[in-house]
CSV table of C-alpha atoms and ligand atoms in Angstrom, one decimal:
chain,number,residue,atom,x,y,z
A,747,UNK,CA,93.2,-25.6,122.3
A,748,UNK,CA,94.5,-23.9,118.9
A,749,UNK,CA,92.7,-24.0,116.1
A,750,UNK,CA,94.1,-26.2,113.7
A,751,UNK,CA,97.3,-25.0,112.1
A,752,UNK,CA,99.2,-26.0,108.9
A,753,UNK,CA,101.1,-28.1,111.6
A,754,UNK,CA,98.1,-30.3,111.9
A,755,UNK,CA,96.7,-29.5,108.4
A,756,UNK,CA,98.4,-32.0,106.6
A,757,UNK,CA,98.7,-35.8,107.3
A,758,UNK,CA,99.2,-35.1,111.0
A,759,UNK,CA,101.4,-38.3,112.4
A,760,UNK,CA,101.9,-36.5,116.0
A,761,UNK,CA,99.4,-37.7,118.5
A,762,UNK,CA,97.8,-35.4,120.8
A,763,UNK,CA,98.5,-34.6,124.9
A,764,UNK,CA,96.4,-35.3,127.3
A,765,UNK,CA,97.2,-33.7,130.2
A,766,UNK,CA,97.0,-35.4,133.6
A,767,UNK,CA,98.0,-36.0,137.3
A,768,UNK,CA,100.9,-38.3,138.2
A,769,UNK,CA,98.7,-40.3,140.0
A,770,UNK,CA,95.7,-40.7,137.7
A,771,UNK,CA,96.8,-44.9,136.6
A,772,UNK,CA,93.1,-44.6,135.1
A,773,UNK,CA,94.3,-42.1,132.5
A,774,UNK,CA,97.7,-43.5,132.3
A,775,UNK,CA,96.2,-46.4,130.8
A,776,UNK,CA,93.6,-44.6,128.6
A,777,UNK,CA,96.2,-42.5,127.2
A,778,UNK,CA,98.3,-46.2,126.5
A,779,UNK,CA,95.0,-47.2,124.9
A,780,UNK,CA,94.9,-44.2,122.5
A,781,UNK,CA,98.5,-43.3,121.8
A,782,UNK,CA,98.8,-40.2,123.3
A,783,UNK,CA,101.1,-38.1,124.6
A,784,UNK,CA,100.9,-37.7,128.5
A,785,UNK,CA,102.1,-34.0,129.9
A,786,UNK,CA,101.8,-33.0,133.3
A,787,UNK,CA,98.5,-31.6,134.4
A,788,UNK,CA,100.1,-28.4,135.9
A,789,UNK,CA,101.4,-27.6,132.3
A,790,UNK,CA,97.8,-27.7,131.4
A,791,UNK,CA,97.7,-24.7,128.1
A,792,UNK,CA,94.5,-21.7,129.1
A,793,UNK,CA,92.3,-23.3,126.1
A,794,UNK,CA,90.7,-26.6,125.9
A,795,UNK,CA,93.1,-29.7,126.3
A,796,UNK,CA,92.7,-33.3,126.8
A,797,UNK,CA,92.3,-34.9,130.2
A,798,UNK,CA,90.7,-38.4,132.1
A,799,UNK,CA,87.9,-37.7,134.6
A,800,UNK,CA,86.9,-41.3,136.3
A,801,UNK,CA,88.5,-43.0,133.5
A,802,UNK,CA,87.0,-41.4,130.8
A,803,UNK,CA,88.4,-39.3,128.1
A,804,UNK,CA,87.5,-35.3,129.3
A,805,UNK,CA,87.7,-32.1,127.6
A,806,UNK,CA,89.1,-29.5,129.9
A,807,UNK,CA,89.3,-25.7,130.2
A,808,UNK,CA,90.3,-23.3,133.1
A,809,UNK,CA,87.2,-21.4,132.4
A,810,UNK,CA,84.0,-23.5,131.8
A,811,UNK,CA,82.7,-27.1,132.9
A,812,UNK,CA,84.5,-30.0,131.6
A,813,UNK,CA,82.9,-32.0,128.3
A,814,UNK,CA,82.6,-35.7,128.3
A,815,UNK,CA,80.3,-37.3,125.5
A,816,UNK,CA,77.1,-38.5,126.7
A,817,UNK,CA,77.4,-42.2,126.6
A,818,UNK,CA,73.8,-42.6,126.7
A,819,UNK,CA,72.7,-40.2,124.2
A,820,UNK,CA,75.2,-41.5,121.6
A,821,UNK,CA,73.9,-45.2,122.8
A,822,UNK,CA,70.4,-44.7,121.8
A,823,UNK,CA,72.0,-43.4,118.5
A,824,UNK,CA,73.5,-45.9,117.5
A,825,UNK,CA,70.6,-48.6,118.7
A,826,UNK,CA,68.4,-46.9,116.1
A,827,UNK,CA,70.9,-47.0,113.3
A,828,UNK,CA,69.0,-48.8,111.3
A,829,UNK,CA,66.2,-46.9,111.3
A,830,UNK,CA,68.2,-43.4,111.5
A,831,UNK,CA,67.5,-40.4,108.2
A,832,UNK,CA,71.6,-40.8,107.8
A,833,UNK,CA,71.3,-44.9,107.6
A,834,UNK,CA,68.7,-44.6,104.9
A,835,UNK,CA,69.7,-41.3,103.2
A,836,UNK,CA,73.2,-43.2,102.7
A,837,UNK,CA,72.0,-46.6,102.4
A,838,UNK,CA,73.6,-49.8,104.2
A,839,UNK,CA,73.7,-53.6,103.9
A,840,UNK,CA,76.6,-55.6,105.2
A,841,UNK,CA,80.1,-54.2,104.2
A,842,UNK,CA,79.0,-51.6,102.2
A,843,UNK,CA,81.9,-49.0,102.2
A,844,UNK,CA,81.5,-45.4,103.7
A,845,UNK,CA,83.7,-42.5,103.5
A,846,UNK,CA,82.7,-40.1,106.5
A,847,UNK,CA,84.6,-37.1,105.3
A,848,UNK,CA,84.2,-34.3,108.2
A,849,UNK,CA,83.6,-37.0,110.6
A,850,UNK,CA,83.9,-34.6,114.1
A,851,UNK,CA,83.2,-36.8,116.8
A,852,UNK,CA,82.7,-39.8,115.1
A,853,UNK,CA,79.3,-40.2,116.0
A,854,UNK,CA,77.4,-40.0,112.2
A,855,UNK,CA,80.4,-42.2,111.2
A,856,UNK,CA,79.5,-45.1,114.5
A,857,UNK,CA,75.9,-44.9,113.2
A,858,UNK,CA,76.6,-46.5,109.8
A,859,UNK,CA,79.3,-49.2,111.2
A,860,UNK,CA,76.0,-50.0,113.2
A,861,UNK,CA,74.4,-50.1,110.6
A,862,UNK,CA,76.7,-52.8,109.3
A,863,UNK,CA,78.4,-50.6,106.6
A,864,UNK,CA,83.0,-50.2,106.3
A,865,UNK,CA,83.6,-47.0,107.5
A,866,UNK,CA,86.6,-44.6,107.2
A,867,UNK,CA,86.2,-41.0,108.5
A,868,UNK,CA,88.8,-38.4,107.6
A,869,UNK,CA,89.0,-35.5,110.8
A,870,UNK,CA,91.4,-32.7,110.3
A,871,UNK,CA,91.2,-32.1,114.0
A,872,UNK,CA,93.9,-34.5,115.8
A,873,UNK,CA,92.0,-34.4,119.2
A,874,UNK,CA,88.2,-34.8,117.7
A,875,UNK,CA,90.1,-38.2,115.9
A,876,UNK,CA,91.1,-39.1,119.3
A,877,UNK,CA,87.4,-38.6,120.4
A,878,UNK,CA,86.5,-40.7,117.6
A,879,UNK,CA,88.5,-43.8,118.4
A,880,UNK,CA,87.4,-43.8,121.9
A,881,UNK,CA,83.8,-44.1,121.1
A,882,UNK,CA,84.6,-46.7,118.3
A,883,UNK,CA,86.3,-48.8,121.1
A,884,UNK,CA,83.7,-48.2,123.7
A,885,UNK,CA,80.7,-49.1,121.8
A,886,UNK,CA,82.9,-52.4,120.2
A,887,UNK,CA,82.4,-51.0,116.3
A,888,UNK,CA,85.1,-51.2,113.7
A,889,UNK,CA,85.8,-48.0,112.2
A,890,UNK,CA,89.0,-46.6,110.5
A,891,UNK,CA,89.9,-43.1,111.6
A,892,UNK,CA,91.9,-41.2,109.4
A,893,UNK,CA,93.3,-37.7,110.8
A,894,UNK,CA,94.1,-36.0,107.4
A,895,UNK,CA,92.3,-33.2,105.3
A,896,UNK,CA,89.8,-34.8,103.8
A,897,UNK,CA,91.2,-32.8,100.0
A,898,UNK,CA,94.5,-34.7,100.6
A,899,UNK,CA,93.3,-37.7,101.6
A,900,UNK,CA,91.4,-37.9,98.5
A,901,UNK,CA,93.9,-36.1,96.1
A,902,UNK,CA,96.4,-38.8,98.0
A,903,UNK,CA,94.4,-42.4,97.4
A,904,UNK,CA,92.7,-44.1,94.5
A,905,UNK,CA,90.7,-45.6,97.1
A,906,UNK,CA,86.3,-45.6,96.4
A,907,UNK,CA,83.6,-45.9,98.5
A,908,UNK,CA,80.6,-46.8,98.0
A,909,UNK,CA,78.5,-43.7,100.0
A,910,UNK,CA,80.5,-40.9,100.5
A,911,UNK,CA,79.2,-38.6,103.3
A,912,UNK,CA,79.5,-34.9,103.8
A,913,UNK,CA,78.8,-33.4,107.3
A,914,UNK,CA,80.5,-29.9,106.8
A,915,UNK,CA,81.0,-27.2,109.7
A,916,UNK,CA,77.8,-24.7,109.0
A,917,UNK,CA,78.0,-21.4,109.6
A,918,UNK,CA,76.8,-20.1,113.3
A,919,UNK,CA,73.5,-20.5,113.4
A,920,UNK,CA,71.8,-16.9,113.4
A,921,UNK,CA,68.5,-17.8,115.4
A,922,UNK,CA,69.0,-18.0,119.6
A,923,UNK,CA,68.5,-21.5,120.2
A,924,UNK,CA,71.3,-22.6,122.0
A,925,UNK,CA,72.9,-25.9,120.2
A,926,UNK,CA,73.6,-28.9,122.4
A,927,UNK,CA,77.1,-28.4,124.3
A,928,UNK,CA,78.4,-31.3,122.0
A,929,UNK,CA,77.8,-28.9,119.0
A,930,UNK,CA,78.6,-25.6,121.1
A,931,UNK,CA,82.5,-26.9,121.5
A,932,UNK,CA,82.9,-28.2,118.2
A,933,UNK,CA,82.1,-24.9,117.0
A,934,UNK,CA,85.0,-23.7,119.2
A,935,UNK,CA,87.2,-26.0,118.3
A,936,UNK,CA,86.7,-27.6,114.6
A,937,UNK,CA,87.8,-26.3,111.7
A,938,UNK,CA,85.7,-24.3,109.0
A,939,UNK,CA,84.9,-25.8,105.9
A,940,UNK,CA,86.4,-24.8,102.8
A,941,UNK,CA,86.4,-26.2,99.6
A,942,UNK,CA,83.3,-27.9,99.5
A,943,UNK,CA,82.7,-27.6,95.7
A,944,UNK,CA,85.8,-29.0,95.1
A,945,UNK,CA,85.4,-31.7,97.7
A,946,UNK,CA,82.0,-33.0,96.4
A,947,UNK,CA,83.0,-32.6,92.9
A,948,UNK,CA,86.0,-35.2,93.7
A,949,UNK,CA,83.3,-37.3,96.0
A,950,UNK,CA,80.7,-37.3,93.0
A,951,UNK,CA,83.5,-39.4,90.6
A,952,UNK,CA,84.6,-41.4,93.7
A,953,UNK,CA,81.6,-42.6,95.0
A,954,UNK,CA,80.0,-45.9,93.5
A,955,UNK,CA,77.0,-45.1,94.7
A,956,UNK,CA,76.0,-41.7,96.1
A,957,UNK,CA,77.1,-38.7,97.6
A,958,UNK,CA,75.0,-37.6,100.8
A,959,UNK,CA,75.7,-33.6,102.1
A,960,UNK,CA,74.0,-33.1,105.6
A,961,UNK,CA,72.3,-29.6,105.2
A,962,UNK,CA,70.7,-27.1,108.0
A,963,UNK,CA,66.6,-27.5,106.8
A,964,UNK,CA,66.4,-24.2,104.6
A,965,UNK,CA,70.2,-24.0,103.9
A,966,UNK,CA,71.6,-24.5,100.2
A,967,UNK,CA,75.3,-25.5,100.4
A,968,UNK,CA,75.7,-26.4,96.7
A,969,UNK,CA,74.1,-24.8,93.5
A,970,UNK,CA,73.7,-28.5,92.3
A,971,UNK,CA,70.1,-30.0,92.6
A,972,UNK,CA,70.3,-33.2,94.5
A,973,UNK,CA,68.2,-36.4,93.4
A,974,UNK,CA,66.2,-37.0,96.2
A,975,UNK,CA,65.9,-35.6,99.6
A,976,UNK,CA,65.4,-36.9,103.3
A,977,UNK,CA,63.8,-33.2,105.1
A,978,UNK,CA,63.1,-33.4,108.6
A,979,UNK,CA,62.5,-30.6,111.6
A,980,UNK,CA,66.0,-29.2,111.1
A,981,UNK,CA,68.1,-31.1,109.1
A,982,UNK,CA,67.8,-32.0,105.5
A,983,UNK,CA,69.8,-35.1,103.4
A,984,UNK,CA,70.3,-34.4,99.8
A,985,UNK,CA,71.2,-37.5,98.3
A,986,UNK,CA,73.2,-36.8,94.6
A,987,UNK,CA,73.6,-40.6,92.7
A,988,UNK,CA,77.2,-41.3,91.8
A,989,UNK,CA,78.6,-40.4,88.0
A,990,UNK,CA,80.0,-43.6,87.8
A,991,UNK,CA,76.8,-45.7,89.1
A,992,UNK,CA,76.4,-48.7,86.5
A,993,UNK,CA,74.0,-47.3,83.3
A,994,UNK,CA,74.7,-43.6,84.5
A,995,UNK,CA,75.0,-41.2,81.4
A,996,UNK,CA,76.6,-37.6,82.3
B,576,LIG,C1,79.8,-30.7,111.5
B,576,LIG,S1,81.3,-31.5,112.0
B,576,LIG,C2,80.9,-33.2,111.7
B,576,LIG,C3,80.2,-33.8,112.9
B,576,LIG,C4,80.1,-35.3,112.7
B,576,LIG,N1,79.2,-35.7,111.6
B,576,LIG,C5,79.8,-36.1,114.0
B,576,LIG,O1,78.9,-37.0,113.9
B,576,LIG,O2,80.3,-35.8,115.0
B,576,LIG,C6,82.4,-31.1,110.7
B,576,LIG,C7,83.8,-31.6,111.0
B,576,LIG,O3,84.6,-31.4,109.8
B,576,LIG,C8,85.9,-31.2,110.2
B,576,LIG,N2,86.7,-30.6,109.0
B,576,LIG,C9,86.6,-29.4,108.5
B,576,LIG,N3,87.4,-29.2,107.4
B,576,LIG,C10,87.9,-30.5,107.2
B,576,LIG,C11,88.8,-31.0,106.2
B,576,LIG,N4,89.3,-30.3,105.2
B,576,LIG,N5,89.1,-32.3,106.3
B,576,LIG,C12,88.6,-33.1,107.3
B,576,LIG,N6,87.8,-32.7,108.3
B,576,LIG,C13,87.4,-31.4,108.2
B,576,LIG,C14,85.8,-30.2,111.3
B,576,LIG,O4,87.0,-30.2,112.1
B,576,LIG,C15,84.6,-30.8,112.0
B,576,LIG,O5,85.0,-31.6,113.1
């Protein structure tokens, strides 16, 4: 799979392929489900592509083992929502609005529809969005997935959330533990961060609430101190209060 080009850079209307056998109905009708693109499985590019395995949604490659998301892992996830470091670090009651904005798989973003919030994820990538909407229909959650860049999207709506959430890419990870799989391909295949000043500067005057920027433990993405922290073994939640919160003075 390429690396996401300008093609897909901006508002990307063209839906992905997923490459399969004439005979596999199962995919057939997952890729009717999702809207994609169906292309024969022999014309199948040398990088990662889409395909069904026993009905489920697959990420190929000619060279290493196929990738499905664990169902059960991202299960248990999202039965612990509620009491999850993202749920409380963002903060949830019924309807509150989320913007996910480097939502990947979707997974952070299912955890806080669980959690009873209104979320929207922007994903650049067009193939992790489809990952996204499959796990949204699987586990029955309501989420809107918007494949854009997350600057456009932003620069494009008035819209305002509530919590807006920052998960960026971070750089590889210099010690030798190996990261799950999950994290191992989405190094592969997501796209690098950029911008992320700019981004949270536009997330700190859109957000009613609070900004929230996922961090490795001992990593410093922004200069900015943030108001309150969630630390745990590896990851740490720095939670910055919104400029426009009701009685905040700048
Ligand atoms: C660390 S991952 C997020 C993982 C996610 N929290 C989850 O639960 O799966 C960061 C994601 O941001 C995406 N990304 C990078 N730049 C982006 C941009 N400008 N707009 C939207 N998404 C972007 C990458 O493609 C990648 O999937």
């Amino acid at each position: 799979m390429e690396k996401v080009n300008g093609r897909f850079g901006t508002s990307n209307t063209e839906s992905p392929c997923i490459y399969l056998a004439t005979s596999d109905q199962q995919g057939f009708d997952l890729a009717d489900r999702l809207e994609l693109q169906v292309r024969e499985l022999s014309d199948a590019p040398k990088d990662w592509y889409l395909t069904c395995k026993n009905g489920k949604l697959t990420l190929d490659h000619p060279t290493e083992p196929s990738f499905q998301l664990s169902e059960q892992v991202i299960r248990s996830r999202i039965e612990d929502a509620f009491r999850s470091d993202l749920a409380q670090a963002c903060g949830y009651y019924p309807g509150k609005t989320v913007l996910d904005c480097y939502g990947g798989w979707g997974i952070d973003g299912l955890i806080l529809a669980a959690a009873g919030c209104n979320v929207s994820m922007t994903e650049i990538h067009p193939v992790l969005c489809v990952f996204a909407r499959d796990l949204a229909y699987q586990f029955n959650l309501k989420m809107n997935v918007i494949c854009d860049d997350v600057k456009q999207f932003l620069h494009a709506s008035d819209d305002r959330f509530d919590t807006i959430y920052l998960d960026p890419m971070f750089p590889t990870h210099p010690t030798t533990a190996k990261p799950q799989r999950r994290m191992q391909i989405l190094e592969q295949i997501a796209v690098p961060t950029q911008d992320l000043d700019t981004i949270f500067d536009l997330a700190l005057r859109r957000a009613n609430d609070r900004v929230v920027i996922k961090n490795r433990k001992n990593q410093r993405l922004l200069d900015q101190q943030a108001d309150w922290k969630i630390k745990r073994r590896s990851v740490r939640f720095d939670v910055y209060l919104a400029l426009n919160r009701p009685g905040f003075q700048e």
